[in-house]
mmCIF file of C-alpha atoms and ligand atoms in Angstrom:
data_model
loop_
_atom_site.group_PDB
_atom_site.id
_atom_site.type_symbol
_atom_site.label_atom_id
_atom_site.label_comp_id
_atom_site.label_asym_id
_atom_site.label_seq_id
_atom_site.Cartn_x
_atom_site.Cartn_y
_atom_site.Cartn_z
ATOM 1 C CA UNK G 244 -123.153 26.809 34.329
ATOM 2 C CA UNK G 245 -122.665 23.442 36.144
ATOM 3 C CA UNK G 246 -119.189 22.370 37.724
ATOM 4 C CA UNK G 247 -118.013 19.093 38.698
ATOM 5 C CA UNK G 248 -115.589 19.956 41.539
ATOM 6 C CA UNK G 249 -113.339 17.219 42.590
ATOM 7 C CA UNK G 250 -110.652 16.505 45.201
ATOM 8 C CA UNK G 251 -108.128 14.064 46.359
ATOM 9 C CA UNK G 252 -107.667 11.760 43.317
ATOM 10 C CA UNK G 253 -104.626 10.577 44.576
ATOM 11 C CA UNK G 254 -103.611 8.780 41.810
ATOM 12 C CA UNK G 255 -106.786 6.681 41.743
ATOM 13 C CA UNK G 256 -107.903 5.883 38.221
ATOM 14 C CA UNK G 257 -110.561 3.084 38.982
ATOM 15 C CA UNK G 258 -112.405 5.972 41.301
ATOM 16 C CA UNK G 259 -111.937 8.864 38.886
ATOM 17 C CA UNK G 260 -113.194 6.658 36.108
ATOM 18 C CA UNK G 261 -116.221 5.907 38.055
ATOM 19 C CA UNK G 262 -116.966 9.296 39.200
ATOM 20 C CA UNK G 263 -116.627 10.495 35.315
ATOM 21 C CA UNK G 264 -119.286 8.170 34.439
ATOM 22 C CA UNK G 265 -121.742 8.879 37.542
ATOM 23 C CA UNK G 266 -121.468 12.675 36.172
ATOM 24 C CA UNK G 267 -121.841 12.638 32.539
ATOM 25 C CA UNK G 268 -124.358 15.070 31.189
ATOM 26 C CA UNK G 269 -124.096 17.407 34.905
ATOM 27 C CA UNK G 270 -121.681 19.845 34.369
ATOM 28 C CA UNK G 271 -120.001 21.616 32.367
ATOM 29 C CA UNK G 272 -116.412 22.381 33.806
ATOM 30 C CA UNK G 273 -114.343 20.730 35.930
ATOM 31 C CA UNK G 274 -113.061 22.223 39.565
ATOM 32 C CA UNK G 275 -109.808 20.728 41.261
ATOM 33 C CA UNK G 276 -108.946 20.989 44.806
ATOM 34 C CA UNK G 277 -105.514 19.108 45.008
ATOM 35 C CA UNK G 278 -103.989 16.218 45.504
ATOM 36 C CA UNK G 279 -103.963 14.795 42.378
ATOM 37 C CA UNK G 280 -100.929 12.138 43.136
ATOM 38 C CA UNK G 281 -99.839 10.519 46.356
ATOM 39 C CA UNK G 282 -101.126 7.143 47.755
ATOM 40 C CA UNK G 283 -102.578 5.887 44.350
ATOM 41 C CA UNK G 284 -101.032 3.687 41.429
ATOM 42 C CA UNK G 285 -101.925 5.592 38.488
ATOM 43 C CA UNK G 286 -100.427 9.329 38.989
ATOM 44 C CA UNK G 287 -99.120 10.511 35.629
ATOM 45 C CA UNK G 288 -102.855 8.737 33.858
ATOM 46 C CA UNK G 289 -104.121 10.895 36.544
ATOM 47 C CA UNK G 290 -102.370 13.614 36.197
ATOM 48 C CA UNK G 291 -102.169 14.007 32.256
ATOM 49 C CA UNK G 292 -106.099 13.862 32.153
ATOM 50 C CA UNK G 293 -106.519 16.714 35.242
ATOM 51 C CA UNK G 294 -104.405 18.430 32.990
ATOM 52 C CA UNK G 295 -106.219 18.261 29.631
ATOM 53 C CA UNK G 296 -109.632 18.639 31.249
ATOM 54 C CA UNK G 297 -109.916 20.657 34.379
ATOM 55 C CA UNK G 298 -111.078 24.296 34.293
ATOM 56 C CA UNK G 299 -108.707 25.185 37.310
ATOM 57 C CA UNK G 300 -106.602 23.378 39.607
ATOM 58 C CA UNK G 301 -105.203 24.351 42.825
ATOM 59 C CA UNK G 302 -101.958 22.002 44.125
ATOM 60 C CA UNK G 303 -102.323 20.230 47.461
ATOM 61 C CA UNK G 304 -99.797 18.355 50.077
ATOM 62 C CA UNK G 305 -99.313 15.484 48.319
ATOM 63 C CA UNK G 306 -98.201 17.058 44.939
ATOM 64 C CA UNK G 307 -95.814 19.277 46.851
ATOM 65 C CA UNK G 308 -94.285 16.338 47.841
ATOM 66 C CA UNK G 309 -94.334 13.596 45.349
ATOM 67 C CA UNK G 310 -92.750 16.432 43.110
ATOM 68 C CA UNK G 311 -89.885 18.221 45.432
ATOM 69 C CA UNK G 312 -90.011 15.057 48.016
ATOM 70 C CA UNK G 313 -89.522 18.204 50.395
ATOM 71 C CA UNK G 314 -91.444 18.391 53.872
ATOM 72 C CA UNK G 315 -91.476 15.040 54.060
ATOM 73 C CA UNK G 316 -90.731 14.957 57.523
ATOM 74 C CA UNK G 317 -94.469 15.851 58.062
ATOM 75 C CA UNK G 318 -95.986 12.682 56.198
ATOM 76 C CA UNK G 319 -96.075 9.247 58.384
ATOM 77 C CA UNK G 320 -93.976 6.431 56.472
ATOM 78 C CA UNK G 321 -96.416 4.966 54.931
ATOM 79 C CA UNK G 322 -97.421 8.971 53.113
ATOM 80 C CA UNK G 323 -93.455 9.143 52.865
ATOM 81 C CA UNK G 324 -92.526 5.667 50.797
ATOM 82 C CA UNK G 325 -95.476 6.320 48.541
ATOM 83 C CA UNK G 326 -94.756 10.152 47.900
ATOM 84 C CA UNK G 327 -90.962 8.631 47.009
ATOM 85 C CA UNK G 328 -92.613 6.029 44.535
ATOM 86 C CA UNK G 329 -94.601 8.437 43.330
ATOM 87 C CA UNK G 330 -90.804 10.921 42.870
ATOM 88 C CA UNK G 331 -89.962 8.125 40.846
ATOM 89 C CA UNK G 332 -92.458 7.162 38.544
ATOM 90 C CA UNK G 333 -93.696 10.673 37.537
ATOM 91 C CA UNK G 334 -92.599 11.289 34.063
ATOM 92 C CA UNK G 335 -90.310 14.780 34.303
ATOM 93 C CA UNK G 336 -93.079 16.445 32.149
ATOM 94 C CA UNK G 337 -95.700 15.637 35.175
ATOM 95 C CA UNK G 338 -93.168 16.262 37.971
ATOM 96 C CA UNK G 339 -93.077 19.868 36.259
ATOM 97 C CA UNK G 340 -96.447 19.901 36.038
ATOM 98 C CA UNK G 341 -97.152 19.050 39.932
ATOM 99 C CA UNK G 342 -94.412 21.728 40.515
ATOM 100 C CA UNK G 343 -96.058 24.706 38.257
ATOM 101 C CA UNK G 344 -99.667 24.074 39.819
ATOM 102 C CA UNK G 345 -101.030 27.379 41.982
ATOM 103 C CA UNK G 346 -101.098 27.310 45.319
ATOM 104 C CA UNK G 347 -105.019 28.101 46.877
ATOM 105 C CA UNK G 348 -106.474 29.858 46.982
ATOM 106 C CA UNK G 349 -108.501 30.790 43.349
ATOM 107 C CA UNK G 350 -111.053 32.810 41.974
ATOM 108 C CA UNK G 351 -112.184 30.837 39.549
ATOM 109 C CA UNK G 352 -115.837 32.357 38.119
ATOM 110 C CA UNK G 353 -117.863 33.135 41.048
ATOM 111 C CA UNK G 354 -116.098 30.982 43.714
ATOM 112 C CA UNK G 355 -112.925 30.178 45.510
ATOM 113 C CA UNK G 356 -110.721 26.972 45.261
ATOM 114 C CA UNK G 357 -108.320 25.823 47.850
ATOM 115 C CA UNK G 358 -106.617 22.565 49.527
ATOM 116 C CA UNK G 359 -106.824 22.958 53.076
ATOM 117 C CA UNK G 360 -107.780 26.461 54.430
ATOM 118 C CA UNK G 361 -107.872 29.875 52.750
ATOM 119 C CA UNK G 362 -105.632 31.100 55.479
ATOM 120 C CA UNK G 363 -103.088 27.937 54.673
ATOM 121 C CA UNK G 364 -103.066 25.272 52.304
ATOM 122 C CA UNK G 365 -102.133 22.814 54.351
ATOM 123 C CA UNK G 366 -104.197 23.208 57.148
ATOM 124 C CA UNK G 367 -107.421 21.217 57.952
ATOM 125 C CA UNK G 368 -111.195 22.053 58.110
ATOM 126 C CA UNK G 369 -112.738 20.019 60.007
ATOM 127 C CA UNK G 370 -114.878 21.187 63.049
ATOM 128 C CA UNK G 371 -117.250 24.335 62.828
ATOM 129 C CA UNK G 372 -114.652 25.749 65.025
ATOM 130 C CA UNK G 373 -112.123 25.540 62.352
ATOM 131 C CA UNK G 374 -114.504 26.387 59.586
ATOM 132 C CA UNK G 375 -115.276 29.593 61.558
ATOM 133 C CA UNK G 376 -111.709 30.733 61.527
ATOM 134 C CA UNK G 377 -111.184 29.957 57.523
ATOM 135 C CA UNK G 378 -114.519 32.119 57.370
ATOM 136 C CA UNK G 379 -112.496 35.036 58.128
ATOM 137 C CA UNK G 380 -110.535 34.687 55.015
ATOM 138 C CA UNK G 381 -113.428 34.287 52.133
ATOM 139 C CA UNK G 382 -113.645 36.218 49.620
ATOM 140 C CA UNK G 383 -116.631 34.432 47.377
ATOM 141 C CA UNK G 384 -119.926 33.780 49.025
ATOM 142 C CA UNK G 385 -119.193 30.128 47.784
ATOM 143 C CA UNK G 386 -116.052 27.968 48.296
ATOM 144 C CA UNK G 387 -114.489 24.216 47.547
ATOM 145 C CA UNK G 388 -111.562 22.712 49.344
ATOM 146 C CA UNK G 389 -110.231 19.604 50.447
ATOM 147 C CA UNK G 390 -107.409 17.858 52.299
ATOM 148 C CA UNK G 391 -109.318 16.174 54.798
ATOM 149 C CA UNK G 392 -111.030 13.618 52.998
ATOM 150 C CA UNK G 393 -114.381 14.292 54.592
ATOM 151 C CA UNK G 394 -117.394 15.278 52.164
ATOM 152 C CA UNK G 395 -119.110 17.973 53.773
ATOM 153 C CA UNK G 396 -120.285 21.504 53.631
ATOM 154 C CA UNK G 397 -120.701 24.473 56.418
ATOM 155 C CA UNK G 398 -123.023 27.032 56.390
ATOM 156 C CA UNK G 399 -121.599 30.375 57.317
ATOM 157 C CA UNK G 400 -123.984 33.186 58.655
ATOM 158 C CA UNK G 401 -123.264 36.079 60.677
ATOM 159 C CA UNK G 402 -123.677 34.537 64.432
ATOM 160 C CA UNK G 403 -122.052 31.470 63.709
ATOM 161 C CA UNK G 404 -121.296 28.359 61.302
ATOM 162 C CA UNK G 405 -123.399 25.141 60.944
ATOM 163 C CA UNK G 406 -123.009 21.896 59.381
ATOM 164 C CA UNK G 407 -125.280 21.776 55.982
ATOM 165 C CA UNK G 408 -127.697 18.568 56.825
ATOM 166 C CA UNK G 409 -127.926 16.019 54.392
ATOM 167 C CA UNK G 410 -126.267 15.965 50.827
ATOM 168 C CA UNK G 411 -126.887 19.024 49.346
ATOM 169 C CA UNK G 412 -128.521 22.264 49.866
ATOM 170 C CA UNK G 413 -129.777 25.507 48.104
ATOM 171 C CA UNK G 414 -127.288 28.715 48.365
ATOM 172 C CA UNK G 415 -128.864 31.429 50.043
ATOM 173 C CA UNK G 416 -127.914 34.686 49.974
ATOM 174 C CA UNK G 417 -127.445 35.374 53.365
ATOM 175 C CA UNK G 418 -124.997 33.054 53.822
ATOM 176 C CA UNK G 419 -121.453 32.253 53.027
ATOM 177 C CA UNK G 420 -120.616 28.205 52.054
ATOM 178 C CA UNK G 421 -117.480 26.061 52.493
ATOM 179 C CA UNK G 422 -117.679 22.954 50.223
ATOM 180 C CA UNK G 423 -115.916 19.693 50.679
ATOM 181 C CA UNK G 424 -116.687 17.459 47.889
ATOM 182 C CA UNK G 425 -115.207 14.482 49.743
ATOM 183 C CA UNK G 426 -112.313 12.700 48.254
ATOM 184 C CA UNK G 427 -112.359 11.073 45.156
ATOM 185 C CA UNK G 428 -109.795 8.319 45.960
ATOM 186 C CA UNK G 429 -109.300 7.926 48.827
ATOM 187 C CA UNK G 430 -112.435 8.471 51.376
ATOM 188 C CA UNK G 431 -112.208 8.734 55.065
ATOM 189 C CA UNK G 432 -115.295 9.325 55.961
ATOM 190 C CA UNK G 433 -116.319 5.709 56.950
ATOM 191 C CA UNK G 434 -117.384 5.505 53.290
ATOM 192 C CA UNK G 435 -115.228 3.940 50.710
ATOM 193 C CA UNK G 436 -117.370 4.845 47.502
ATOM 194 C CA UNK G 437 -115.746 7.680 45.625
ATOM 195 C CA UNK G 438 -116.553 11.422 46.458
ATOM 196 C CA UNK G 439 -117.878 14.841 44.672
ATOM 197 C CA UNK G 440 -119.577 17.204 44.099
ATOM 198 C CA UNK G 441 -121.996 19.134 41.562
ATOM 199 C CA UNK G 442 -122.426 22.710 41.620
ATOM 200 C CA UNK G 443 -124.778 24.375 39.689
ATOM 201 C CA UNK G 444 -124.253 28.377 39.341
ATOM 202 C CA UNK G 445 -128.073 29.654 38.084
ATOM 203 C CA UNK G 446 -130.074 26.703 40.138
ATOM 204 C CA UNK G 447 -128.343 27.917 43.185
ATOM 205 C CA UNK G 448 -127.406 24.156 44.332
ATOM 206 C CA UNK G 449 -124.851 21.915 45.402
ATOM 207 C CA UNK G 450 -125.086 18.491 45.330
ATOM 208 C CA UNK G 451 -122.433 16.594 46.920
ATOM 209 C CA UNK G 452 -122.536 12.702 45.777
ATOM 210 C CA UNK G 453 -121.028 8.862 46.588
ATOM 211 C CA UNK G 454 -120.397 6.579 43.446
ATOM 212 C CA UNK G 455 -119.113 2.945 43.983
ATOM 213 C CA UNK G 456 -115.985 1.792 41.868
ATOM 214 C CA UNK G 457 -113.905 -1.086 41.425
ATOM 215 C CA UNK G 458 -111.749 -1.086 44.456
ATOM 216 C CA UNK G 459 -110.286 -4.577 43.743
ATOM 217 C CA UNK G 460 -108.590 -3.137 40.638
ATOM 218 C CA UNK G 461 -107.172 -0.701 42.668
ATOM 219 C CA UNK G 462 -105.955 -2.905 45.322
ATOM 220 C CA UNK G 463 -104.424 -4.825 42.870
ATOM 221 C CA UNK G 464 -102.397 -2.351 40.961
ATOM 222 C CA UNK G 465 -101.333 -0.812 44.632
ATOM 223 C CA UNK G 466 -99.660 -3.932 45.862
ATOM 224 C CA UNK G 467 -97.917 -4.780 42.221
ATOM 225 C CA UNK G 468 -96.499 -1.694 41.967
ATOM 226 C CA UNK G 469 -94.662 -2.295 45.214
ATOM 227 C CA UNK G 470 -96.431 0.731 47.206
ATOM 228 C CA UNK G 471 -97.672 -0.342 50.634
ATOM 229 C CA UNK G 472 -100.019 -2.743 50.778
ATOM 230 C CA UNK G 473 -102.340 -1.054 53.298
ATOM 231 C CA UNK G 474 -102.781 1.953 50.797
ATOM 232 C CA UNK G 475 -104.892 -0.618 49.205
ATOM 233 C CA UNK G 476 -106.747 -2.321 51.964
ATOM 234 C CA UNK G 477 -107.949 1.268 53.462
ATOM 235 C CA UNK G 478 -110.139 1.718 49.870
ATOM 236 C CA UNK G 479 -112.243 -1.277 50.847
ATOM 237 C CA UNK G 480 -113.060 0.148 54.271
ATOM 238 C CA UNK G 481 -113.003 4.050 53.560
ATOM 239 C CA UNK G 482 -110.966 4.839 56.849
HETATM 240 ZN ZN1 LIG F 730 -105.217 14.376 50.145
#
């Protein structure tokens, strides 16, 4: 069994589009890790096909928000105005959808699914400081989360956690894993081509990949739509 995990749309149909294409023929289910609206131009597109084809999805900050337009005092105004837009142009049916999604984290086959942190969704992993403490809370040698917007895996063994180097890496059974596929809509990472990941249950493997897509499009759609024009320009850079 192959899986397709993804993270971060955020309402990004240009960079889902791409990714879909990049990955046709490697996998057979699809793995969300939040954030499916937020920032982007396109969330109930995005939102109706997450819902028709993803094995499991977990909710993340953004979908909290663009749904109840509660905690908003935690989102900077530019996160604010386009979780509002986003209030607005959700169709009801999608709103409810965003609301009904489960919070992290999953079992879901042989693994675990969350947004931020298995101790809290909303926190960040980031460091191998902060990886260490979410180690604590595993409960599947293998796990996929998000929120950061950094593609990247740690490598968690008794004495301590490590970066993985490189893109991808074979499980082994010593260890414990904490997947971030990277975002698919909105990279951070110094990288603006759209992120993911493949992992494949009987090769033992994950394979976390970059596919370019149409950012223009995008851009376009973003400042039309009257969200904030910056939303846009970041996609070019990746930052
Ligand atoms: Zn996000």
């Amino acid at each position: 069994m192959r899986y397709l995990i993804l993270s971060d749309i955020h309402a990004n149909w240009e960079a889902l589009e791409a990714v879909l294409s990049a990955a046709a023929g490697d996998y057979d289910h699809i793995v969300n890790c939040g954030d499916l609206a937020g920032y982007g131009p396109d969330p109930n597109g995005v939102i109706e096909w997450c819902q028709e084809t993803n094995a499991i999805i977990v909710r993340g900050n953004h979908d909290k928000a663009c749904a109840r337009l509660e905690n908003l005092e935690w989102f900077n105004p530019v996160a604010r105005a386009s979780a509002r837009w986003t209030f607005q142009t959700l169709t009801p049916e999608n709103r409810q959808f965003l609301i009904d999604l489960p919070k992290g984290p999953a079992l879901f086959d042989d693994f675990q699914v969350f947004h931020g942190a298995p101790q809290d969704e909303d926190e960040y992993v980031v460091s191998e400081a902060e990886a260490s403490e979410a180690a604590e809370y595993l409960d599947s040698q293998i796990s996929f989360f998000g929120h950061t917007h950094l593609q990247g895996s740690f490598a968690v063994h008794r004495n301590g956690v490590r970066r993985t180097p490189g893109d991808g890496f074979e499980i082994e059974e010593s260890m414990k894993y904490l997947v971030n596929p990277g975002s698919v809509g909105q990279p951070r990472d110094g990288d603006p081509r759209a992120g993911y990941a493949i992992y494949d249950r009987e090769a033992r493997t994950v394979d976390c990949r970059r596919v370019a897509y149409d950012q223009a499009t995008t851009y376009k759609k973003i400042v039309t739509s009257g969200l904030p024009e910056m939303l846009g320009r970041r996609l070019f850079v990746g930052l």
